[in-house]
Coordinates of C-alpha atoms in Angstrom, one line a residue:
Chain P
M1 CA -4.0 55.0 -55.1
T2 CA -7.2 52.4 -55.6
I3 CA -7.8 51.2 -59.0
S4 CA -11.4 52.4 -58.7
G5 CA -9.6 56.1 -57.6
W6 CA -7.6 56.3 -60.8
I7 CA -10.7 55.6 -62.8
F8 CA -12.4 58.2 -60.5
M9 CA -10.0 60.8 -62.3
L10 CA -9.4 59.8 -65.5
I11 CA -12.5 60.0 -66.6
S12 CA -13.4 63.4 -64.7
W13 CA -10.4 64.3 -66.4
A14 CA -11.4 63.0 -70.1
V15 CA -15.5 64.5 -69.5
I16 CA -14.1 68.0 -68.3
L17 CA -10.4 67.8 -70.8
G18 CA -13.0 66.5 -74.0
L19 CA -15.3 69.7 -73.2
F20 CA -12.0 72.2 -72.9
I21 CA -10.4 71.0 -76.2
F22 CA -14.7 70.7 -77.3
S23 CA -15.0 74.4 -76.9
M24 CA -11.5 75.8 -77.2
V25 CA -11.2 74.2 -81.2
R26 CA -14.5 75.7 -81.8
T27 CA -14.0 79.5 -79.9
L28 CA -10.5 80.3 -82.1
R29 CA -12.0 77.7 -85.1
P30 CA -12.1 80.9 -88.1
G31 CA -14.4 81.4 -90.7
D32 CA -17.2 78.8 -88.8
K33 CA -19.1 82.3 -87.8
S34 CA -22.8 82.4 -87.9
P35 CA -23.7 84.9 -90.3
N36 CA -24.4 87.3 -87.6
H37 CA -21.1 87.2 -85.8
K38 CA -19.4 88.6 -88.9
K39 CA -21.3 91.9 -87.5
S40 CA -20.3 91.9 -84.3
G41 CA -17.2 94.1 -83.2
F42 CA -14.9 91.0 -82.4
S43 CA -11.4 90.9 -84.1
E44 CA -10.2 87.6 -85.4
S45 CA -7.1 87.8 -83.3
A46 CA -6.5 85.8 -79.7
F47 CA -3.7 88.1 -78.0
Chain K
M1 CA -20.7 109.0 -75.5
A2 CA -20.3 105.4 -78.0
R3 CA -20.1 102.3 -75.4
E4 CA -17.6 100.6 -74.7
R5 CA -17.4 96.8 -76.1
W6 CA -14.7 94.2 -75.6
G7 CA -11.5 93.1 -78.2
S8 CA -11.7 89.8 -78.9
R9 CA -14.2 87.0 -78.2
L10 CA -10.7 85.1 -75.9
G11 CA -10.8 88.2 -73.8
V12 CA -14.5 88.1 -72.8
I13 CA -13.9 84.7 -72.5
L14 CA -11.2 84.6 -70.2
A15 CA -12.1 87.4 -69.0
V16 CA -15.2 85.2 -67.5
A17 CA -13.0 83.3 -66.8
G18 CA -11.5 84.6 -64.9
S19 CA -13.8 86.6 -62.6
A20 CA -14.8 82.2 -62.0
V21 CA -10.8 81.4 -61.5
G22 CA -10.5 81.9 -57.6
L23 CA -8.6 81.4 -54.7
G24 CA -11.3 78.8 -54.0
N25 CA -10.2 76.8 -57.1
F26 CA -7.3 76.4 -55.7
L27 CA -7.6 76.5 -51.7
R28 CA -11.2 75.3 -51.4
S29 CA -11.9 72.9 -53.4
P30 CA -9.8 70.0 -53.4
G31 CA -10.7 70.0 -50.2
I32 CA -14.3 70.3 -50.6
A33 CA -14.1 66.8 -53.0
A34 CA -11.9 65.4 -50.3
Q35 CA -14.1 65.3 -47.4
N36 CA -17.4 65.2 -50.0
G37 CA -16.3 61.3 -51.3
G38 CA -13.5 61.6 -53.2
G39 CA -14.0 59.9 -56.6
T40 CA -18.0 59.5 -56.2
F41 CA -17.7 63.4 -55.2
M42 CA -17.4 63.9 -58.7
I43 CA -21.6 62.1 -59.9
P44 CA -22.9 64.4 -58.1
Y45 CA -20.6 68.0 -58.9
F46 CA -20.7 66.6 -62.4
V47 CA -24.2 66.7 -62.0
C48 CA -24.8 70.3 -60.5
F49 CA -21.9 72.0 -63.7
F50 CA -25.2 70.5 -66.3
L51 CA -27.8 71.5 -64.6
L52 CA -26.7 74.3 -62.7
G53 CA -23.9 75.4 -63.9
L54 CA -24.1 75.4 -67.7
P55 CA -27.7 77.5 -67.6
L56 CA -27.1 79.9 -64.6
M57 CA -24.3 80.1 -67.1
W58 CA -26.3 81.3 -69.9
I59 CA -29.0 82.7 -68.2
E60 CA -26.6 85.4 -67.4
W61 CA -24.7 86.2 -70.3
T62 CA -28.1 85.8 -72.2
I63 CA -29.6 88.8 -70.0
G64 CA -26.9 90.5 -70.0
R65 CA -26.2 91.0 -73.6
F66 CA -29.1 91.4 -73.9
G67 CA -29.4 93.9 -71.3
G68 CA -26.8 95.9 -72.8
G69 CA -29.0 96.3 -75.7
F70 CA -30.5 98.6 -73.7
E71 CA -27.0 100.5 -72.1
H72 CA -28.0 98.7 -69.0
S73 CA -24.8 96.6 -67.1
T74 CA -26.8 95.6 -64.0
A75 CA -28.8 94.2 -62.4
P76 CA -31.1 96.9 -61.8
G77 CA -31.7 98.1 -65.3
I78 CA -31.1 94.9 -66.9
F79 CA -34.3 93.5 -64.3
H80 CA -35.6 96.3 -65.6
T81 CA -36.2 96.0 -69.7
L82 CA -37.0 91.7 -68.7
W83 CA -40.0 92.3 -66.7
R84 CA -40.8 96.3 -67.2
K85 CA -44.2 95.2 -65.9
N86 CA -43.0 95.0 -62.5
R87 CA -42.2 97.9 -61.1
F88 CA -39.9 96.9 -58.4
I89 CA -38.0 93.8 -59.8
K90 CA -34.9 96.7 -60.5
Y91 CA -34.3 96.7 -56.2
F92 CA -33.8 92.7 -56.5
G93 CA -31.4 93.8 -59.5
V94 CA -29.3 95.7 -56.5
I95 CA -28.7 92.4 -55.4
G96 CA -26.3 91.9 -58.1
I97 CA -24.3 95.4 -57.2
F98 CA -24.3 95.2 -53.5
G99 CA -22.8 90.6 -53.5
P100 CA -20.1 91.8 -55.6
T101 CA -19.1 95.1 -54.4
V102 CA -19.1 93.2 -50.3
I103 CA -17.0 90.5 -51.6
F104 CA -14.3 92.9 -53.5
I105 CA -14.0 94.4 -50.0
Y106 CA -12.5 91.6 -47.6
Y107 CA -11.3 89.7 -51.2
T108 CA -9.1 91.7 -52.6
Y109 CA -7.8 92.6 -48.7
I110 CA -7.3 88.5 -48.7
E111 CA -6.1 88.5 -52.5
S112 CA -2.6 91.5 -51.1
W113 CA -1.5 88.2 -48.4
L114 CA -0.9 86.5 -51.9
L115 CA 1.5 89.5 -53.5
G116 CA 3.1 89.5 -50.0
Y117 CA 3.3 85.7 -49.7
S118 CA 4.8 85.6 -53.5
V119 CA 7.8 88.4 -52.3
F120 CA 8.6 87.0 -48.9
A121 CA 9.7 83.8 -51.0
L122 CA 12.5 85.2 -52.7
T123 CA 13.8 87.1 -50.6
G124 CA 13.6 84.1 -48.0
K125 CA 11.0 85.8 -45.2
Y126 CA 9.8 83.2 -43.6
A127 CA 12.6 81.1 -44.0
S128 CA 13.4 81.1 -40.1
C129 CA 9.9 79.1 -40.0
T130 CA 10.9 75.4 -39.8
D131 CA 7.3 73.8 -38.6
Q132 CA 3.3 74.8 -38.4
A133 CA 3.0 76.0 -35.2
G134 CA 6.3 78.9 -36.7
M135 CA 4.4 79.0 -39.6
Q136 CA 1.8 80.1 -37.9
E137 CA 2.6 82.8 -36.2
F138 CA 4.6 83.8 -38.8
L139 CA 0.9 84.2 -41.4
R140 CA -0.4 85.8 -37.5
G141 CA 2.1 88.7 -37.2
Y142 CA 1.8 89.4 -40.8
Q143 CA -2.2 90.0 -40.2
G144 CA -1.5 91.9 -37.7
L145 CA -2.7 89.6 -35.0
A146 CA 0.2 88.4 -33.1
D147 CA 3.4 90.4 -32.2
N148 CA 6.0 88.1 -33.1
P149 CA 9.6 89.1 -34.3
H150 CA 9.2 88.6 -37.6
F151 CA 6.5 91.7 -38.1
G152 CA 6.5 94.4 -35.8
G153 CA 2.5 95.5 -36.8
I154 CA 0.0 95.7 -39.4
G155 CA 2.0 97.8 -41.4
T156 CA 3.5 95.0 -44.0
A157 CA -0.1 93.5 -44.9
Y158 CA -1.6 97.3 -45.7
L159 CA 1.2 98.6 -47.9
F160 CA 0.8 95.7 -49.7
F161 CA -3.1 95.9 -49.1
L162 CA -2.4 99.3 -50.7
I163 CA -0.4 98.3 -54.4
T164 CA -3.1 95.6 -54.5
F165 CA -6.2 97.9 -54.3
A166 CA -4.1 100.4 -56.6
L167 CA -3.8 97.5 -59.0
N168 CA -7.0 96.7 -59.0
I169 CA -8.3 100.6 -59.6
L170 CA -6.1 100.7 -61.8
V171 CA -6.4 98.0 -63.8
V172 CA -10.6 98.3 -64.2
C173 CA -9.4 102.3 -64.9
V174 CA -8.4 101.4 -67.8
G175 CA -11.4 99.6 -69.4
L176 CA -12.5 97.2 -70.8
R177 CA -10.0 96.0 -73.3
G178 CA -6.7 97.9 -72.3
G179 CA -7.3 96.6 -68.3
I180 CA -10.0 94.3 -67.8
E181 CA -9.4 91.8 -71.2
R182 CA -5.3 92.4 -71.1
V183 CA -5.0 90.8 -67.4
C184 CA -7.1 88.4 -68.2
K185 CA -4.9 88.0 -70.8
W186 CA -2.1 87.0 -70.1
G187 CA -2.9 86.9 -66.0
L188 CA -4.4 83.9 -66.6
L189 CA -1.9 81.9 -69.3
V190 CA 0.9 82.4 -66.5
L191 CA -2.1 81.1 -64.0
F192 CA -2.1 77.8 -66.1
V193 CA 2.1 77.5 -67.2
M194 CA 2.8 78.2 -63.4
A195 CA -0.2 75.6 -62.2
I196 CA 0.9 73.9 -64.5
V197 CA 4.6 73.8 -64.1
I198 CA 4.0 72.7 -59.9
A199 CA 1.9 70.0 -61.0
V200 CA 4.3 68.4 -62.8
R201 CA 6.7 69.5 -60.0
V202 CA 4.5 68.1 -57.6
L203 CA 3.7 64.4 -58.9
T204 CA 6.8 63.2 -59.5
L205 CA 8.5 64.2 -56.4
G206 CA 8.4 60.0 -55.2
T207 CA 8.5 60.0 -52.0
P208 CA 10.3 62.5 -50.0
D209 CA 10.6 60.2 -47.0
A210 CA 12.3 56.3 -47.6
A211 CA 10.6 55.9 -43.7
K212 CA 7.2 56.4 -45.1
P213 CA 6.7 55.4 -48.6
D214 CA 3.6 55.6 -48.8
W215 CA 3.4 59.4 -48.2
N216 CA 3.9 59.9 -52.0
P217 CA 1.9 62.5 -54.1
I218 CA 0.6 59.8 -56.1
A219 CA -1.2 57.9 -52.6
G220 CA -2.2 62.2 -52.0
L221 CA -4.1 61.4 -55.4
G222 CA -5.8 58.6 -53.6
F223 CA -6.3 60.5 -50.9
L224 CA -8.7 62.7 -53.0
W225 CA -10.0 60.4 -55.7
N226 CA -11.1 56.6 -54.4
P227 CA -14.2 57.1 -54.2
Q228 CA -16.3 56.5 -50.8
W229 CA -19.6 55.1 -52.0
D230 CA -22.2 55.7 -49.1
K231 CA -21.6 59.2 -49.2
L232 CA -23.8 59.2 -52.5
K233 CA -26.7 58.9 -50.2
D234 CA -26.2 61.7 -48.1
A235 CA -27.6 65.2 -49.1
N236 CA -25.0 67.3 -47.5
V237 CA -22.5 65.8 -49.8
W238 CA -25.4 66.9 -52.9
L239 CA -25.6 70.0 -51.3
A240 CA -22.2 70.5 -51.0
A241 CA -21.3 69.8 -55.0
A242 CA -24.1 72.3 -56.0
G243 CA -22.9 75.1 -54.1
Q244 CA -19.5 74.4 -55.6
I245 CA -20.6 74.2 -58.5
F246 CA -22.1 78.1 -58.2
F247 CA -18.6 79.2 -56.2
T248 CA -16.0 77.6 -58.7
L249 CA -18.4 80.1 -62.4
S250 CA -19.5 82.8 -60.5
A251 CA -22.7 83.0 -61.9
G252 CA -25.5 84.6 -59.5
F253 CA -23.2 86.9 -58.5
G254 CA -24.1 89.3 -61.3
V255 CA -20.1 89.7 -62.5
I256 CA -21.6 87.6 -65.8
L257 CA -23.8 89.8 -66.0
T258 CA -21.8 92.5 -66.4
Y259 CA -19.1 91.3 -69.1
A260 CA -21.4 90.5 -70.9
S261 CA -23.1 93.2 -71.5
Y262 CA -21.2 94.8 -73.3
L263 CA -20.9 92.1 -76.2
T264 CA -22.5 93.8 -79.3
K265 CA -27.0 92.1 -79.7
Q266 CA -24.8 89.4 -82.9
D267 CA -22.0 88.1 -80.0
D268 CA -21.9 84.7 -79.4
V269 CA -23.5 83.4 -76.1
T270 CA -23.7 80.1 -75.9
L271 CA -19.7 78.8 -76.6
S272 CA -18.2 81.6 -75.1
G273 CA -20.7 80.3 -71.6
L274 CA -19.3 76.7 -71.8
T275 CA -15.8 77.3 -72.6
A276 CA -15.8 80.3 -69.5
A277 CA -16.6 78.0 -68.1
A278 CA -15.3 74.0 -69.1
T279 CA -11.8 76.6 -68.8
N280 CA -13.0 77.2 -64.7
E281 CA -13.3 73.1 -64.8
V282 CA -10.0 73.0 -66.5
A283 CA -8.5 75.2 -63.5
E284 CA -10.2 73.7 -60.7
V285 CA -10.8 69.6 -61.4
I286 CA -7.2 69.0 -62.9
L287 CA -5.2 71.5 -62.4
G288 CA -6.4 72.3 -58.1
G289 CA -6.1 68.9 -57.6
S290 CA -2.8 68.5 -58.5
I291 CA -1.5 70.0 -56.0
M292 CA -2.0 71.4 -52.2
I293 CA -3.2 68.3 -51.3
P294 CA -0.7 65.3 -53.2
A295 CA 1.8 67.6 -52.3
A296 CA 0.4 68.1 -48.2
F297 CA 0.4 64.7 -48.4
A298 CA 3.4 63.5 -48.9
F299 CA 4.8 65.8 -46.3
I300 CA 2.9 65.5 -43.8
G301 CA 1.3 61.8 -44.3
P302 CA -2.9 61.2 -44.3
Q303 CA -3.5 61.1 -40.5
Q304 CA -2.6 65.0 -40.2
M305 CA -4.3 66.0 -43.7
Q306 CA -7.4 64.3 -42.8
T307 CA -7.7 67.0 -39.2
I308 CA -6.5 69.9 -42.1
V309 CA -9.4 69.4 -44.3
K310 CA -11.6 69.9 -41.7
Q311 CA -11.1 72.5 -40.9
G312 CA -10.9 73.6 -44.7
L313 CA -7.3 74.3 -46.9
F314 CA -7.2 77.5 -46.4
D315 CA -3.4 77.3 -44.5
L316 CA -3.1 74.3 -46.1
G317 CA -2.5 77.3 -49.0
F318 CA -0.8 79.9 -46.6
V319 CA 1.1 77.6 -43.2
T320 CA 2.0 74.1 -45.1
M321 CA 2.8 75.0 -49.4
P322 CA 6.3 77.1 -47.8
L323 CA 7.0 74.4 -46.1
V324 CA 6.6 71.9 -48.3
F325 CA 8.3 73.9 -50.8
E326 CA 11.2 74.5 -48.1
K327 CA 12.1 71.2 -48.7
I328 CA 12.2 70.8 -52.2
G329 CA 14.8 71.8 -54.6
W330 CA 14.5 75.4 -55.9
G331 CA 11.9 75.9 -53.6
Q332 CA 10.8 79.5 -52.8
Y333 CA 11.0 80.2 -57.1
F334 CA 8.0 77.2 -56.4
A335 CA 6.9 79.0 -53.4
F336 CA 7.1 82.5 -55.9
M337 CA 5.2 80.6 -58.7
W338 CA 3.2 79.3 -55.6
F339 CA 1.6 82.1 -54.4
F340 CA 2.0 84.3 -57.4
L341 CA -0.4 82.2 -59.3
L342 CA -3.3 82.6 -57.0
F343 CA -2.4 85.7 -57.1
L344 CA -3.4 86.3 -60.4
A345 CA -6.2 84.1 -59.9
G346 CA -7.7 86.7 -57.3
L347 CA -6.9 89.5 -58.8
T348 CA -8.1 88.4 -62.2
S349 CA -11.7 87.6 -60.3
S350 CA -12.0 90.9 -57.5
I351 CA -11.7 93.1 -61.0
S352 CA -14.4 91.2 -62.0
L353 CA -16.0 92.2 -58.4
A354 CA -15.3 95.9 -58.6
L355 CA -17.2 96.6 -62.2
P356 CA -21.1 96.0 -61.4
A357 CA -20.6 98.2 -59.1
I358 CA -18.4 101.5 -61.6
A359 CA -21.1 100.2 -64.1
F360 CA -24.1 101.1 -61.7
L361 CA -22.6 104.4 -61.5
E362 CA -21.3 105.3 -65.1
D363 CA -24.6 104.2 -66.8
E364 CA -26.7 105.6 -64.5
F365 CA -25.3 108.4 -62.8
T366 CA -23.6 109.1 -66.7
L367 CA -20.3 109.3 -64.6
T368 CA -17.2 108.6 -66.9
R369 CA -15.0 105.1 -66.1
R370 CA -12.3 107.0 -63.9
E371 CA -15.0 109.2 -62.3
A372 CA -17.0 106.3 -61.4
A373 CA -13.8 104.3 -60.9
T374 CA -12.8 106.9 -57.9
V375 CA -15.7 106.9 -55.9
F376 CA -16.0 103.1 -56.0
A377 CA -12.7 103.2 -54.6
V378 CA -13.2 106.1 -51.6
A379 CA -16.4 104.6 -50.6
T380 CA -14.5 101.0 -50.6
F381 CA -11.1 101.9 -48.9
I382 CA -13.0 103.4 -46.0
L383 CA -15.1 99.2 -45.7
I384 CA -11.8 97.4 -46.3
Q385 CA -10.6 99.5 -43.0
P386 CA -12.7 97.8 -40.6
V387 CA -12.2 94.0 -41.8
I388 CA -8.1 95.0 -41.7
F389 CA -8.5 96.4 -38.3
F390 CA -10.9 94.3 -36.9
L391 CA -9.7 90.4 -38.6
G392 CA -9.7 88.1 -36.2
N393 CA -12.9 89.4 -34.8
G394 CA -15.6 88.4 -37.1
V395 CA -16.0 90.8 -40.1
L396 CA -14.9 89.4 -42.1
D397 CA -16.8 86.1 -42.0
E398 CA -19.6 87.6 -41.6
M399 CA -19.4 89.9 -45.0
D400 CA -18.6 86.7 -46.4
F401 CA -22.3 84.7 -45.4
W402 CA -24.0 87.8 -46.9
G403 CA -22.0 88.8 -49.6
T404 CA -21.4 85.2 -50.7
S405 CA -23.7 82.3 -48.9
V406 CA -26.6 85.0 -48.8
C407 CA -26.6 86.6 -52.0
L408 CA -25.6 84.8 -54.8
V409 CA -28.0 81.7 -54.1
V410 CA -30.7 84.3 -54.0
F411 CA -29.8 86.4 -57.1
A412 CA -29.7 82.9 -58.9
T413 CA -32.9 82.2 -58.2
I414 CA -34.2 85.5 -59.3
E415 CA -31.3 85.1 -62.4
A416 CA -33.1 81.6 -63.4
I417 CA -37.0 82.4 -62.4
L418 CA -37.2 86.0 -64.3
F419 CA -35.6 84.6 -67.1
G420 CA -37.2 81.3 -67.7
W421 CA -41.2 82.1 -66.5
V422 CA -41.5 86.0 -66.6
F423 CA -39.1 86.2 -70.2
G424 CA -40.7 82.7 -71.4
M425 CA -38.8 80.7 -72.2
D426 CA -39.8 81.2 -75.7
R427 CA -38.8 84.5 -76.1
A428 CA -35.5 83.4 -74.1
W429 CA -34.5 80.6 -76.1
T430 CA -34.6 82.2 -78.8
E431 CA -32.6 85.0 -77.3
M432 CA -29.6 83.0 -75.9
H433 CA -29.3 81.7 -79.7
K434 CA -28.7 85.2 -81.5
G435 CA -25.9 85.1 -83.1
S436 CA -25.0 82.2 -81.7
D437 CA -21.7 79.4 -83.0
L438 CA -23.3 76.2 -80.4
R439 CA -27.1 75.1 -80.8
I440 CA -27.6 73.9 -77.0
P441 CA -29.7 70.5 -76.5
G442 CA -33.8 71.2 -77.1
V443 CA -33.8 69.3 -73.0
Y444 CA -32.1 72.2 -72.0
R445 CA -35.0 74.1 -72.7
W446 CA -36.8 72.3 -69.8
I447 CA -34.2 72.4 -68.2
I448 CA -33.6 75.8 -67.9
K449 CA -37.5 76.5 -67.2
Y450 CA -38.0 74.1 -63.7
I451 CA -34.2 72.4 -62.9
T452 CA -32.3 75.1 -62.4
P453 CA -35.3 77.1 -61.4
L454 CA -36.5 73.9 -58.4
M455 CA -32.7 73.6 -57.5
L456 CA -31.6 76.9 -56.7
I457 CA -35.2 76.9 -54.9
A458 CA -34.1 73.3 -52.9
I459 CA -30.0 74.7 -51.9
L460 CA -31.8 78.1 -50.7
G461 CA -33.7 76.6 -48.0
A462 CA -31.7 73.3 -47.1
W463 CA -28.3 76.6 -46.2
A464 CA -31.4 79.0 -44.4
W465 CA -32.5 75.4 -42.7
Q466 CA -29.3 74.2 -42.4
G467 CA -26.8 76.5 -41.2
W468 CA -28.4 80.6 -41.3
K469 CA -30.8 80.3 -38.3
N470 CA -27.5 80.0 -36.5
K471 CA -25.6 82.5 -38.3
M472 CA -28.5 84.4 -38.0
M473 CA -28.7 84.6 -34.7
M474 CA -24.9 84.5 -33.7
T475 CA -23.7 81.8 -32.1
D476 CA -21.0 80.7 -33.4
V477 CA -19.3 84.0 -32.4
N478 CA -17.6 84.9 -30.0
P479 CA -19.6 86.6 -27.9
A480 CA -16.7 89.5 -27.1
D481 CA -17.0 89.6 -31.0
K482 CA -20.7 89.6 -31.0
P483 CA -21.0 93.9 -30.6
L484 CA -18.6 94.6 -34.2
V485 CA -20.6 91.8 -36.3
L486 CA -23.6 94.2 -35.3
I487 CA -21.8 96.8 -36.3
T488 CA -21.0 95.0 -39.4
R489 CA -24.5 93.5 -40.2
I490 CA -25.8 96.7 -39.7
G491 CA -23.5 98.4 -41.7
L492 CA -24.0 96.0 -44.7
G493 CA -28.1 96.7 -44.4
G494 CA -27.0 100.0 -44.1
L495 CA -25.2 100.0 -47.7
F496 CA -27.9 97.9 -49.1
V497 CA -31.1 101.0 -48.0
F498 CA -28.3 102.9 -49.4
L499 CA -27.9 100.9 -53.4
I500 CA -31.7 101.4 -53.2
L501 CA -32.9 104.2 -52.4
M502 CA -29.9 105.1 -55.6
V503 CA -32.0 102.8 -57.7
W504 CA -35.5 104.9 -57.3
I505 CA -33.5 107.9 -57.4
V506 CA -32.2 107.0 -61.2
W507 CA -35.7 106.0 -62.1
K508 CA -37.2 108.2 -60.9
R509 CA -35.0 111.8 -63.0
R510 CA -35.6 109.1 -65.8
P511 CA -38.1 110.1 -68.4
K512 CA -41.0 107.6 -68.6
T513 CA -40.0 105.8 -71.7
T514 CA -36.5 106.5 -72.5
N515 CA -36.8 103.6 -75.3
P516 CA -39.3 102.5 -77.4
Q517 CA -37.9 99.1 -78.1
E518 CA -38.1 98.7 -74.2
E519 CA -42.2 99.0 -73.9
Q520 CA -41.6 95.7 -76.0
P521 CA -41.1 93.0 -73.3

């Protein structure tokens, strides 16, 4: 694998993992819901 | 009767992600990337993800939740609530039921092969096949396309199909929380764990053949990721990236619409849409790209890889991968994990494909979930038979063309235009942010209104120009198969007209105004 191949792979992985971690952490973070969200039918337990 | 709701926020996100993570993430995507510029393919891929995929995700989540507020779970009713002044728009919504149903018909059968191969991997059924030709023959025997010592007929494939089909119907029948949500939560968890275990094993294979030091998984990653800069100027590469984003996110099928319709009005859609999309990308780019191509490259080398990639990776998954796993320690267990993770990816997608038609029967004909699922099961079971018994005669390809290539892009274009232009960007933006946990950057107002619909129209035009003419005229079809393909086409047309008639009957029976709020749009 060439250096540019590594760069492309690592940047792509970083963008995707960054997006995934950012969105998952915000989704699972308790107590940071908008006031409206409290009215929703969701339970807080993930599994 | 109270409307069904999702049990948890993560549950609906994983259900949508499960719908998006399918066979294509592992069997299609790496080949497309390798063929279209390697690492440089990720430039158009990310551009299309942010300008086309994410906006479509948010559009489907938002209009699904909006329509659910009026007790509609499928596109005909939802389109009608978005544009009540137009009495024809609901008929365009039929595409959002027709497309998923047609895909379900053939997808379930392919999914059942994976269940069969999972069992064969553990029992060593294909262990006597030691080369590509042998494995190819095994697959053809299983599919009933050839008589050989491995299988006496299509009986084994049919048995696994019956199990898979029954499992799909059972999951949908059980309901949202107990069925779909539970299967997607645990199914995706198991899928990710299995994929990580296989990827780690593949990437630590080293050099299987000391005489060929260049044949190793890292060189396989290079085959996938080394950039080919000249490809960036090729319009087909950009088109391939747009198409891949479309297929991979399940946006434009009408299934996210139905899933989102079971949200309450105050449930978030922006962060949930982003999370589901990101989960799918992890499965596709990171896990999907780290298994099949690096593993196969280490054993069959660059030249054969080049040939196989041009033909599509489907055979690589069924023919080459079992041979690769046979050559490593604990291979039968890795092979089982490979096929079973693909089966789970298929299952979490196929249940989502079944839901729009079932939800339509529930909502518009006031059937119970069990009654609706039974009607759907009987109808699709009959329609699957030609796919099984005429597999080698182009029936599956014909269904794939209409269900995926045509319906997907046409439906997504209608959705995007309805959302940004008819519903209106101001209302759309407000609706999108109701109860939201993520503020979408303002630039997306402009992207959703102008860029996404324009890109969709360009894709529609390009695909029609490039391939649809040949497909419509059946120039690629074997002359002997043309009558059967034509019958399939007429049958699909009949199904579409039947669905339009059902929508017409439903709206004819309905009082003029069922809900004063529906007059607002």
